[in-house]
XYZ file of C-alpha atoms in Angstrom:
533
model
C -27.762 49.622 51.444
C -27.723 48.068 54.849
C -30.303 48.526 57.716
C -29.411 48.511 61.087
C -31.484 46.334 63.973
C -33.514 49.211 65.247
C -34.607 50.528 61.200
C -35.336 46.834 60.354
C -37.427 46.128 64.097
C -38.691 49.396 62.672
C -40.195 48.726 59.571
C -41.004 44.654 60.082
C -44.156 43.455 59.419
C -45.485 40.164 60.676
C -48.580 38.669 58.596
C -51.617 38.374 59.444
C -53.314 34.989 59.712
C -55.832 35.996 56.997
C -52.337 36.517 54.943
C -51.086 33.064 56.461
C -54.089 31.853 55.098
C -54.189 32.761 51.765
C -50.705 32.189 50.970
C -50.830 28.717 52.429
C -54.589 28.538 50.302
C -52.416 29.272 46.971
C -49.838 27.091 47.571
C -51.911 24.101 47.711
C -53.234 25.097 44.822
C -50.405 25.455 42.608
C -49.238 21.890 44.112
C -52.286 19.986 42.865
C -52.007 21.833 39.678
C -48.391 20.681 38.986
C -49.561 17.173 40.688
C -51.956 17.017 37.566
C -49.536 18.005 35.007
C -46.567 15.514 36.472
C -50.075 12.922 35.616
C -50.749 14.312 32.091
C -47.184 13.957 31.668
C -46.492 10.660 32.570
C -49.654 9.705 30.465
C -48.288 11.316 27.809
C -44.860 9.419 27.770
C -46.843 6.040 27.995
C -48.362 7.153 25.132
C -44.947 7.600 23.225
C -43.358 4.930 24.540
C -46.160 2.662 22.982
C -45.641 4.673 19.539
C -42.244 3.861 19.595
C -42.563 0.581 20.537
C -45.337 0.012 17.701
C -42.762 2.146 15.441
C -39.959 0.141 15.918
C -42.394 -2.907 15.065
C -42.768 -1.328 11.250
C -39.375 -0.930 11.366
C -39.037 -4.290 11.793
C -41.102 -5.740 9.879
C -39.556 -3.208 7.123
C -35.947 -4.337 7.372
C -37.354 -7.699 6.995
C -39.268 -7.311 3.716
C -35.937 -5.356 2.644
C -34.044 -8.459 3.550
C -36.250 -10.759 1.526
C -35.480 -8.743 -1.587
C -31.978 -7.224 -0.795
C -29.380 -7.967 -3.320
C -27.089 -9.583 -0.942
C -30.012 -12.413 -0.519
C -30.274 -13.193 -4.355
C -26.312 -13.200 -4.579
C -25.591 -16.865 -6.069
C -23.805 -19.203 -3.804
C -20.199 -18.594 -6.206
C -20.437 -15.186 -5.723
C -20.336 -15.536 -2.245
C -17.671 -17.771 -1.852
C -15.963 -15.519 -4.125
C -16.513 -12.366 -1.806
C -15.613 -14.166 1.081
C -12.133 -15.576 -0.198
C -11.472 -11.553 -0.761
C -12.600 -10.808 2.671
C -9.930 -13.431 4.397
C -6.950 -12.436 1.336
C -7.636 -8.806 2.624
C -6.578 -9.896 6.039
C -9.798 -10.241 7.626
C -8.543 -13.811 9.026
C -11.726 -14.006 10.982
C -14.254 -13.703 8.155
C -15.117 -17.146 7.952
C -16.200 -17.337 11.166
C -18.313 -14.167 11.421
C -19.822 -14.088 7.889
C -21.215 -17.790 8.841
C -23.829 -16.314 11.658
C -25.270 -13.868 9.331
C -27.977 -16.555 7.258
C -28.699 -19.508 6.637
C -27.747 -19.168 2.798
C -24.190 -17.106 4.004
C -23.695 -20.322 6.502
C -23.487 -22.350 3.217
C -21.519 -20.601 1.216
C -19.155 -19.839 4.382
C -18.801 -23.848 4.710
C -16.648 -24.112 1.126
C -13.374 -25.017 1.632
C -11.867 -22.373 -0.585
C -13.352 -19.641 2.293
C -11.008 -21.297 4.731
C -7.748 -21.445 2.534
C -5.738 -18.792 4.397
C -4.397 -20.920 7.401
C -3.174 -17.923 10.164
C -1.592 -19.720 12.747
C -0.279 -17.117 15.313
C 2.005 -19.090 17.778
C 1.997 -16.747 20.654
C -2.101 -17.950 21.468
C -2.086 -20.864 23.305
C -5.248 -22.088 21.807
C -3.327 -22.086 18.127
C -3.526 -25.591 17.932
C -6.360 -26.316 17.911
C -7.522 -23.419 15.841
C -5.157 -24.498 13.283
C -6.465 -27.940 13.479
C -9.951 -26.857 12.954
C -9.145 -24.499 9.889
C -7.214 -27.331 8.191
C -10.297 -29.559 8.539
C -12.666 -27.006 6.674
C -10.039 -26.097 4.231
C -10.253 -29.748 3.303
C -8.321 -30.345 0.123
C -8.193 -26.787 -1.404
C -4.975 -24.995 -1.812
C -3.625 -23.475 1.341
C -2.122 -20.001 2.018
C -0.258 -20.250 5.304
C 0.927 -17.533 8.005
C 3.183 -18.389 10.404
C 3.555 -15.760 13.507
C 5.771 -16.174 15.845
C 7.935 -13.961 18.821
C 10.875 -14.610 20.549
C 9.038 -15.173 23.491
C 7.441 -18.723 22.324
C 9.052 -21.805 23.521
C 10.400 -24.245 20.550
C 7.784 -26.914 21.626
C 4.004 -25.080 19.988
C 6.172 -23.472 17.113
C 6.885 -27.581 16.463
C 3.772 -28.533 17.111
C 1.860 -26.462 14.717
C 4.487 -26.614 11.626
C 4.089 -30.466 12.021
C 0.217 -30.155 11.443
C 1.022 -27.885 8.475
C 3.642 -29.537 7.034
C 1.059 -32.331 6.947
C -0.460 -30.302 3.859
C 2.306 -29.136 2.569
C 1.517 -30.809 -0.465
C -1.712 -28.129 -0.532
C 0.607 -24.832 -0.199
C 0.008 -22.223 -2.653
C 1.636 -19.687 -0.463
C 3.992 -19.465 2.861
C 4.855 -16.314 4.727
C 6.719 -16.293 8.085
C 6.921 -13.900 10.622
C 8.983 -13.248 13.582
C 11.007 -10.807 15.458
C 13.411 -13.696 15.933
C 15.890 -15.219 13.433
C 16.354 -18.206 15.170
C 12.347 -19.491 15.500
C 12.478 -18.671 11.393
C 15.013 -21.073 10.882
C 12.956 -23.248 13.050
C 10.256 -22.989 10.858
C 12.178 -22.975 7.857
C 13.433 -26.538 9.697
C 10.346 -28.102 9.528
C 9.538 -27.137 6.137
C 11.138 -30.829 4.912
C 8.182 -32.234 2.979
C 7.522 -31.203 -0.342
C 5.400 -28.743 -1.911
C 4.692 -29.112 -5.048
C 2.224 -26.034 -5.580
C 4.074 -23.579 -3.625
C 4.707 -20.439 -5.443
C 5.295 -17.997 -3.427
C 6.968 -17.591 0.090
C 7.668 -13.699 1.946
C 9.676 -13.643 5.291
C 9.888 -10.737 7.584
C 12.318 -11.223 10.608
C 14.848 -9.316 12.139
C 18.606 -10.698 13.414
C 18.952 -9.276 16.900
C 18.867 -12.203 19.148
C 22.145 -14.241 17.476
C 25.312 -13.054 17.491
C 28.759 -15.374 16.302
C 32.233 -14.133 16.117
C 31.937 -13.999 12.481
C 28.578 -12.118 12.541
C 24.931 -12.542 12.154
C 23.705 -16.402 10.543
C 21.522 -16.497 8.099
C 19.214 -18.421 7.328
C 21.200 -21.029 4.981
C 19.113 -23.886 5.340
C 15.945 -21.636 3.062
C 17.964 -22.783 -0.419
C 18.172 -26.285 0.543
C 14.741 -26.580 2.162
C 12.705 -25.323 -0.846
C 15.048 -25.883 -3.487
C 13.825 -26.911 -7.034
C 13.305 -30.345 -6.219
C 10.658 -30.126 -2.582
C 9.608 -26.760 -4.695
C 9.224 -26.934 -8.401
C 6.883 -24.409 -8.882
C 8.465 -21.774 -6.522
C 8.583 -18.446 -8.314
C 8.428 -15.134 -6.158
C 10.301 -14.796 -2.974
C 9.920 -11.467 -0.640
C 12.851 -11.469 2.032
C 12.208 -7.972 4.945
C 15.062 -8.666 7.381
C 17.523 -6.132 9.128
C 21.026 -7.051 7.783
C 21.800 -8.583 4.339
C 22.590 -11.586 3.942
C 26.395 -12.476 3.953
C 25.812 -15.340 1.799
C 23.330 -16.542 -0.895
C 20.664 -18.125 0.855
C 17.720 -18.001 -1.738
C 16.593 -21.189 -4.298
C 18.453 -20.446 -7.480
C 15.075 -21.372 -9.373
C 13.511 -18.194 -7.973
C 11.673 -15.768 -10.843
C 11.008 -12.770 -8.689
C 12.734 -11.596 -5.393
C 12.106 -8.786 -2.933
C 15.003 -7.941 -0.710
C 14.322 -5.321 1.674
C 16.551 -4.411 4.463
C 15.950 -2.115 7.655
C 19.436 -1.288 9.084
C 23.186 -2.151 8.751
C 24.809 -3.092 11.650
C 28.626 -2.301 11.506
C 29.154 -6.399 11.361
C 26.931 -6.494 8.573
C 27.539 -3.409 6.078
C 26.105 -2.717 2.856
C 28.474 -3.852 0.367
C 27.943 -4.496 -3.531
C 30.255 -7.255 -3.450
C 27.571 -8.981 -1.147
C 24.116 -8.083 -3.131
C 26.445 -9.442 -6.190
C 27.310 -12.800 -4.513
C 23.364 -13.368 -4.016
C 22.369 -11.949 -7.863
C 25.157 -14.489 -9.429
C 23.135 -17.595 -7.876
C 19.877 -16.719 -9.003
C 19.935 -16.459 -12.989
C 16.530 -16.714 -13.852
C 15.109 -13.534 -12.447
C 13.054 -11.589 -13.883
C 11.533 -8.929 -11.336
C 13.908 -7.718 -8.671
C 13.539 -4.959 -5.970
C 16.241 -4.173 -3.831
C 15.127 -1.621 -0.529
C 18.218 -0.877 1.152
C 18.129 1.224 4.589
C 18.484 5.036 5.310
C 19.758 4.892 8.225
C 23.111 2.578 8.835
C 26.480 2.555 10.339
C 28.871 1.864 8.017
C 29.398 3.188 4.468
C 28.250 1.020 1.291
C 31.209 -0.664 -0.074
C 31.715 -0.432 -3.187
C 32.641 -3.654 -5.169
C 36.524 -4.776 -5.156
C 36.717 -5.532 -8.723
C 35.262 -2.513 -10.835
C 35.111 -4.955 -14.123
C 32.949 -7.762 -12.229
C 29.581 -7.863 -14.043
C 26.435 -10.122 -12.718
C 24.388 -11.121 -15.785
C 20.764 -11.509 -15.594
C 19.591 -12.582 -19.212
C 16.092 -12.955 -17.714
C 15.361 -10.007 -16.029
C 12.930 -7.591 -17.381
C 11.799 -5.068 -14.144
C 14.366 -3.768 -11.850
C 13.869 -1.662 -8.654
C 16.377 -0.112 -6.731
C 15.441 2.208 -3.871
C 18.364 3.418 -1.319
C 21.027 6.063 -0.857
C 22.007 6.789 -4.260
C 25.701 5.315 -4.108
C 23.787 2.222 -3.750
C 22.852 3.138 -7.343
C 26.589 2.645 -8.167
C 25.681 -1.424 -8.578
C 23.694 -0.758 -11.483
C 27.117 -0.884 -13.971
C 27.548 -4.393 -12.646
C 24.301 -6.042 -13.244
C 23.778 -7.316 -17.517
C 20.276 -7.292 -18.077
C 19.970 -7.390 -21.498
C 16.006 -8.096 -21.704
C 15.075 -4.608 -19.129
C 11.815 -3.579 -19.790
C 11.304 -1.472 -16.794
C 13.584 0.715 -14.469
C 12.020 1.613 -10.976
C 15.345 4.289 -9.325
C 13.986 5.735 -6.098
C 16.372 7.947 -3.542
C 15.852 8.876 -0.046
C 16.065 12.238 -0.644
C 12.695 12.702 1.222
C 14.277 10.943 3.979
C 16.919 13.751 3.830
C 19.492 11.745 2.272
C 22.199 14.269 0.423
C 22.088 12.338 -3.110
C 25.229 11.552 -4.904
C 25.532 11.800 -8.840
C 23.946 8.576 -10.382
C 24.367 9.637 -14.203
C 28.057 7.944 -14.954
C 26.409 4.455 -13.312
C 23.148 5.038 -15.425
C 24.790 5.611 -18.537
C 27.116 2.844 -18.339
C 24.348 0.412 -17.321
C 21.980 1.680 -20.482
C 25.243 1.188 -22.967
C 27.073 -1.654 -21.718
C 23.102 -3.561 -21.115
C 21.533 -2.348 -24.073
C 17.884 -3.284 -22.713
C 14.755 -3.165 -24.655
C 13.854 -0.054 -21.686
C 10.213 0.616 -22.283
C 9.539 2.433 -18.552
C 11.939 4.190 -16.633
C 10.928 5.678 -13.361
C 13.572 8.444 -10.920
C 11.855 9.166 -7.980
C 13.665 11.912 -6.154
C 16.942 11.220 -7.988
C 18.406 14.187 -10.366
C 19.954 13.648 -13.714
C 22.087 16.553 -15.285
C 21.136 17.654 -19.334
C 24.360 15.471 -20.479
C 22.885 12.688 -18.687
C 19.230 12.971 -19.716
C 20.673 13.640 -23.157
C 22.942 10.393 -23.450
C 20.162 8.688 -21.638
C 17.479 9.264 -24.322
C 19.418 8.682 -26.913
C 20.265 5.505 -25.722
C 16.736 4.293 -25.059
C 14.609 4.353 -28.473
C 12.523 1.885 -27.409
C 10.982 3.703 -23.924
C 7.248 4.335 -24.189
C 6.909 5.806 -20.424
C 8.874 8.213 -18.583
C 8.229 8.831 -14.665
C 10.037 11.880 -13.292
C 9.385 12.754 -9.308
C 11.010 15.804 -8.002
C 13.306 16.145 -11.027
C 15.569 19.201 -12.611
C 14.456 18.509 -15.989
C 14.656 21.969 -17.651
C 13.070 22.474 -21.350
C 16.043 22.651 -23.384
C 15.921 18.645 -22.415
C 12.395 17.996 -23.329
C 13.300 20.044 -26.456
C 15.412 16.507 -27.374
C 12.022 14.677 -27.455
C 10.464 17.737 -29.926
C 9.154 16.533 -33.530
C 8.583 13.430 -35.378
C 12.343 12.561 -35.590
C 12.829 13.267 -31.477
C 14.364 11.272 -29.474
C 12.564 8.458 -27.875
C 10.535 8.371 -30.749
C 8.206 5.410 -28.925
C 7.365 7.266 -25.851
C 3.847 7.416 -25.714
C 3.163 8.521 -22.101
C 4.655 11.048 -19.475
C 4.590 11.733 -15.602
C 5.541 15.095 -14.362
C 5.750 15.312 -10.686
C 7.455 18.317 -8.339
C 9.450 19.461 -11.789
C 10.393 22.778 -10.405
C 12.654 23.374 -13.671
C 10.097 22.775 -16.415
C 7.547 25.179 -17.689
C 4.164 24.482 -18.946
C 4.689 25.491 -22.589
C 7.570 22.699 -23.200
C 4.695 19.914 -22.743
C 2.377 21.909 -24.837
C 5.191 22.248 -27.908
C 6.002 18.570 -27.063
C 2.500 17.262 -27.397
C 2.119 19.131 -30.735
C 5.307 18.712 -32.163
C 4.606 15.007 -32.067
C 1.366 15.371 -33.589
C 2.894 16.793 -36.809
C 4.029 14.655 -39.753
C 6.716 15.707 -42.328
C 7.412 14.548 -45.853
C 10.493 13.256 -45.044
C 10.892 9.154 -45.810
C 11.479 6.492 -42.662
C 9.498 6.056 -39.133
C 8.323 8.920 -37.561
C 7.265 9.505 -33.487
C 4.952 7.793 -31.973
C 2.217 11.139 -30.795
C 1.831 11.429 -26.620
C -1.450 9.400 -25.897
C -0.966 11.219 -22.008
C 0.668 13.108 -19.973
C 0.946 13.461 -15.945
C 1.594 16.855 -14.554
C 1.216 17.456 -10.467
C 2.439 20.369 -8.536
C 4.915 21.074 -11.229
C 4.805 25.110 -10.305
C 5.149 26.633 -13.723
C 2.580 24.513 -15.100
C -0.201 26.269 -15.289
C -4.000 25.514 -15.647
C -3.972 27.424 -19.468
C -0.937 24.557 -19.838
C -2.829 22.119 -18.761
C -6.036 23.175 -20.659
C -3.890 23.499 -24.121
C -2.341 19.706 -23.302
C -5.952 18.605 -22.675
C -7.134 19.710 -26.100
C -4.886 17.564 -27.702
C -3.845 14.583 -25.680
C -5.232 12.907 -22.377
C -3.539 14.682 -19.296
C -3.932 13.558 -15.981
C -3.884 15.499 -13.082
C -4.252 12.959 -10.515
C -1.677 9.849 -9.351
C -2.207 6.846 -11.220
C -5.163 3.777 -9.845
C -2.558 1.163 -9.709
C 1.372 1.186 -9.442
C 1.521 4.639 -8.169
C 4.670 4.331 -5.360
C 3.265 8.215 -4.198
C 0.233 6.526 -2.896
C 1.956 5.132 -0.314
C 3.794 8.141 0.603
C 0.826 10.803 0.184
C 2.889 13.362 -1.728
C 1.844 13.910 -4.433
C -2.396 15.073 -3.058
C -3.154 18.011 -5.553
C -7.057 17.870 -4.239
C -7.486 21.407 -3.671
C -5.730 22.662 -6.820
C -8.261 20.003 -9.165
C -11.192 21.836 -7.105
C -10.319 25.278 -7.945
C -9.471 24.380 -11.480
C -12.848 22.056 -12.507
C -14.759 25.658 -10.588
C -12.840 28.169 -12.807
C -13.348 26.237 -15.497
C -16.493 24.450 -15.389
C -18.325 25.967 -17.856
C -15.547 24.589 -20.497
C -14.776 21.167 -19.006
C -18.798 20.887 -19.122
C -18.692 21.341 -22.749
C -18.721 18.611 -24.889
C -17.992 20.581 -28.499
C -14.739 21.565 -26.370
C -13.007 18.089 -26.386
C -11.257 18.585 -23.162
C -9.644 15.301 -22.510
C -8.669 15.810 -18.575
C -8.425 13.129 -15.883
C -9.518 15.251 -12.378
């Protein structure tokens, strides 16, 4: 409601100066009051600010009695050194350094030479030199594991530089790993590798091939056979090669043990071709671990080999990994690797890779190789019954069987049924993303084996354990019944478990709502539930 001039001249009332008085009276009066309070209140924060200060004295003096009994304090001078050298192997190339400015007793055990053995010279920082210099001096004469970074960017002249104060301790390597986005600064390297090393034993190079280009392709880098060949390198075992093209020609020391080869693309000068991968394999007979990563993504299609009848022979070998578009798979039926002891077949099928039948190449390699197969592993790769079938029959020696994403149905498993199944070793079992198999095939399996007849000869060996994640007709009364009579696991395995890497296979909320239905029966010890949550 709004008054006009005349109503509010009307009704306005002017105060008095009694009124003018007291209000002016009471607001002095409130003002000293609050003046008063603002100086309780100051003396009051004074008064907290010393508590806190005589707090964080106790405090002090607390963390500093803690200190004087702490476990870290009464660690012996080995174990130090010991938990340092992890520190730096886990890639903390700093650790040295900081773990030095912690105490007096940490500064000692920080001065070993064995704390400074991992020698990360990064080419790119223009103070590398010297830091190099300095770490060599502190690693003294202990063995030396050496990283050499380096871009396209750097100029020849530091790259030189530093690889000339390695080299100077070459005679000390115990490891060398090169990397660069540059093929030509790793031959560089590779260049000034000329002394020898006696101790070296293992050597991993990551590069790419991008910045040379010849009318008859990509070079590689030839000079890495001759370089650290058996002679400059007698003790050189394990070799890991990342690169983006394979190499046309075999560049690796033919005394080699163990070699990853891992390639990122396939430039149409460069394709994938199993006559190549053979051509390397021939040169290197004494392998015994190989893993071959082949791209997803390339543009031109794998070539198969020209001669169908050409075999590679490999009388050392024992693990084999392949992991690529499955037609890659189709080299298996020229590699002889009579001693096999483990099979590692991964597809890119979770790459979306349309797979291509594998089971005429896998059946051929198993009965023309005859290997001693204890593990076989098929990550994402499916294997018809006839297959599986001709696959266990040839393989009476396999004591673990790995199956990711598989169409194994039960009439298979039903093979493996009884003390005169197939497979009649296998001992242990991982069922991952089996959207075939039902629960109750495991549970018959894992009793059938458990039963002994009265007929004369060797019987099967009973399933110590069996791995069963997200399989979807699995279920928990399955997994209970398993549990009663063998170990079953329900979680990836602690150590050489490829699904770690990948996160697939995370069951944590299906564990949690199994151990809370059944609690009360996992919790009972009469029950014998042997289940791995």
């Amino acid at each position: 409601m709004y008054l006009t001039e005349q109503e509010r001249l009307l009704y306005r009332l002017d105060p008095t100066p009694e009124v003018v008085e007291a209000a002016w009276s009471t607001i002095c009066e409130h003002e000293s009051a609050i003046g008063d309070l603002e100086y309780r209140i100051q003396d009051l924060l004074n008064q907290i600010r010393d508590l806190r200060y005589d707090q964080a004295k106790h405090r002090a003096a607390i963390e500093r009695s803690k200190g004087l009994i702490t476990l870290a304090r009464r660690l012996p001078e080995e174990l130090l050194i010991k938990i340092f050298q992890h520190c730096v192997a886990d890639g903390w190339t700093r650790a040295p350094v900081v773990v030095s400015h912690v105490c007096a007793a940490w500064r000692k055990a920080a001065l070993a030479p064995q704390v400074w053995t991992h020698i990360y010279a990064k080419c790119d920082d223009p103070q590398v030199l010297d830091r190099t210099r300095f770490w060599l001096g502190m690693a003294r004469g202990a063995d030396l594991h050496v990283t050499t970074v380096v871009s396209w960017r750097v100029p020849p002249r530091p790259v030189l530089e530093v690889m000339a104060l390695l080299t100077e301790r070459s005679a000390q390597w115990k490891s060398l790993r090169i990397e660069s986005d540059s093929l030509r600064h790793a031959d560089l390297i590779l260049a000034e590798c000329h002394r020898p090393a006696p101790e070296l034993r293992e050597v991993e190079i990551r590069t790419a091939a991008l910045d040379v280009a010849e009318a008859d392709g990509i070079p590689d880098l030839t000079r890495f056979a001759n370089v650290l060949n058996i002679e400059s390198a007698p003790r050189l075992q394990s070799v890991s090669y990342v690169s983006t093209v394979v190499p046309a020609s075999p560049i690796f020391p033919a005394h080699l043990t163990s070699l990853v080869l891992e390639v990122k693309e396939s430039p149409s000068n460069r394709p994938l071709s199993a006559d190549g991968l053979m051509n390397i394999l021939e040169q290197l007979p004494e392998l015994r671990n190989l893993s071959l990563s082949m791209p997803f993504i390339y543009e031109h299609e794998y070539i198969p080999a020209s001669d169908v009848d050409r075999v590679v022979s490999l009388p050392s070998l024992s693990s084999l990994t392949l992991y690529g578009p499955t037609d890659m798979n189709e080299l298996l039926p020229h590699i002889h690797a009579p001693s096999l002891r483990e099979l590692y077949l991964r597809s890119l099928e979770d790459l979306g890779y349309r797979q291509r039948p594998i089971g005429p190449s896998l059946v051929r390699f198993i009965q023309t190789s005859a290997p001693p197969l204890r593990l076989l592993e098929l990550h994402d790769i499916d294997l018809d019954p006839d297959t599986f079938a001709a696959c266990f029959a040839a393989l009476p020696e396999l004591r673990e069987l790995r199956l990711h994403e598989s169409a194994i149905a039960d009439g298979t498993v039903q093979l493996l049924y009884g003390p005169r199944g197939l497979c009649p070793r296998l001992t242990r079992l991982d069922m991952r993303w089996c959207g075939h198999l039902r629960g109750r095939a495991l549970v018959e399996l894992v009793r059938s084996r458990l039963v002994v007849d009265d007929l004369a000869g060797p019987v099967a060996d009973p399933i110590e354990e069996v791995g069963v994640i997200n399989c979807c007709f699995v279920t928990e009364d399955d997994v209970l019944d398993i549990a009663r009579m063998t170990v079953c696991r329900l979680v990836m395995r602690e150590v050489d478990d490829y699904c770690r890497t990948h996160k697939c296979c995370a069951n944590q909320r299906y564990r949690t709502r199994l151990r809370l239905r059944h609690i009360s029966e996992l919790l009972d010890q009469g029950a014998k539930i042997k289940l791995v949550l």
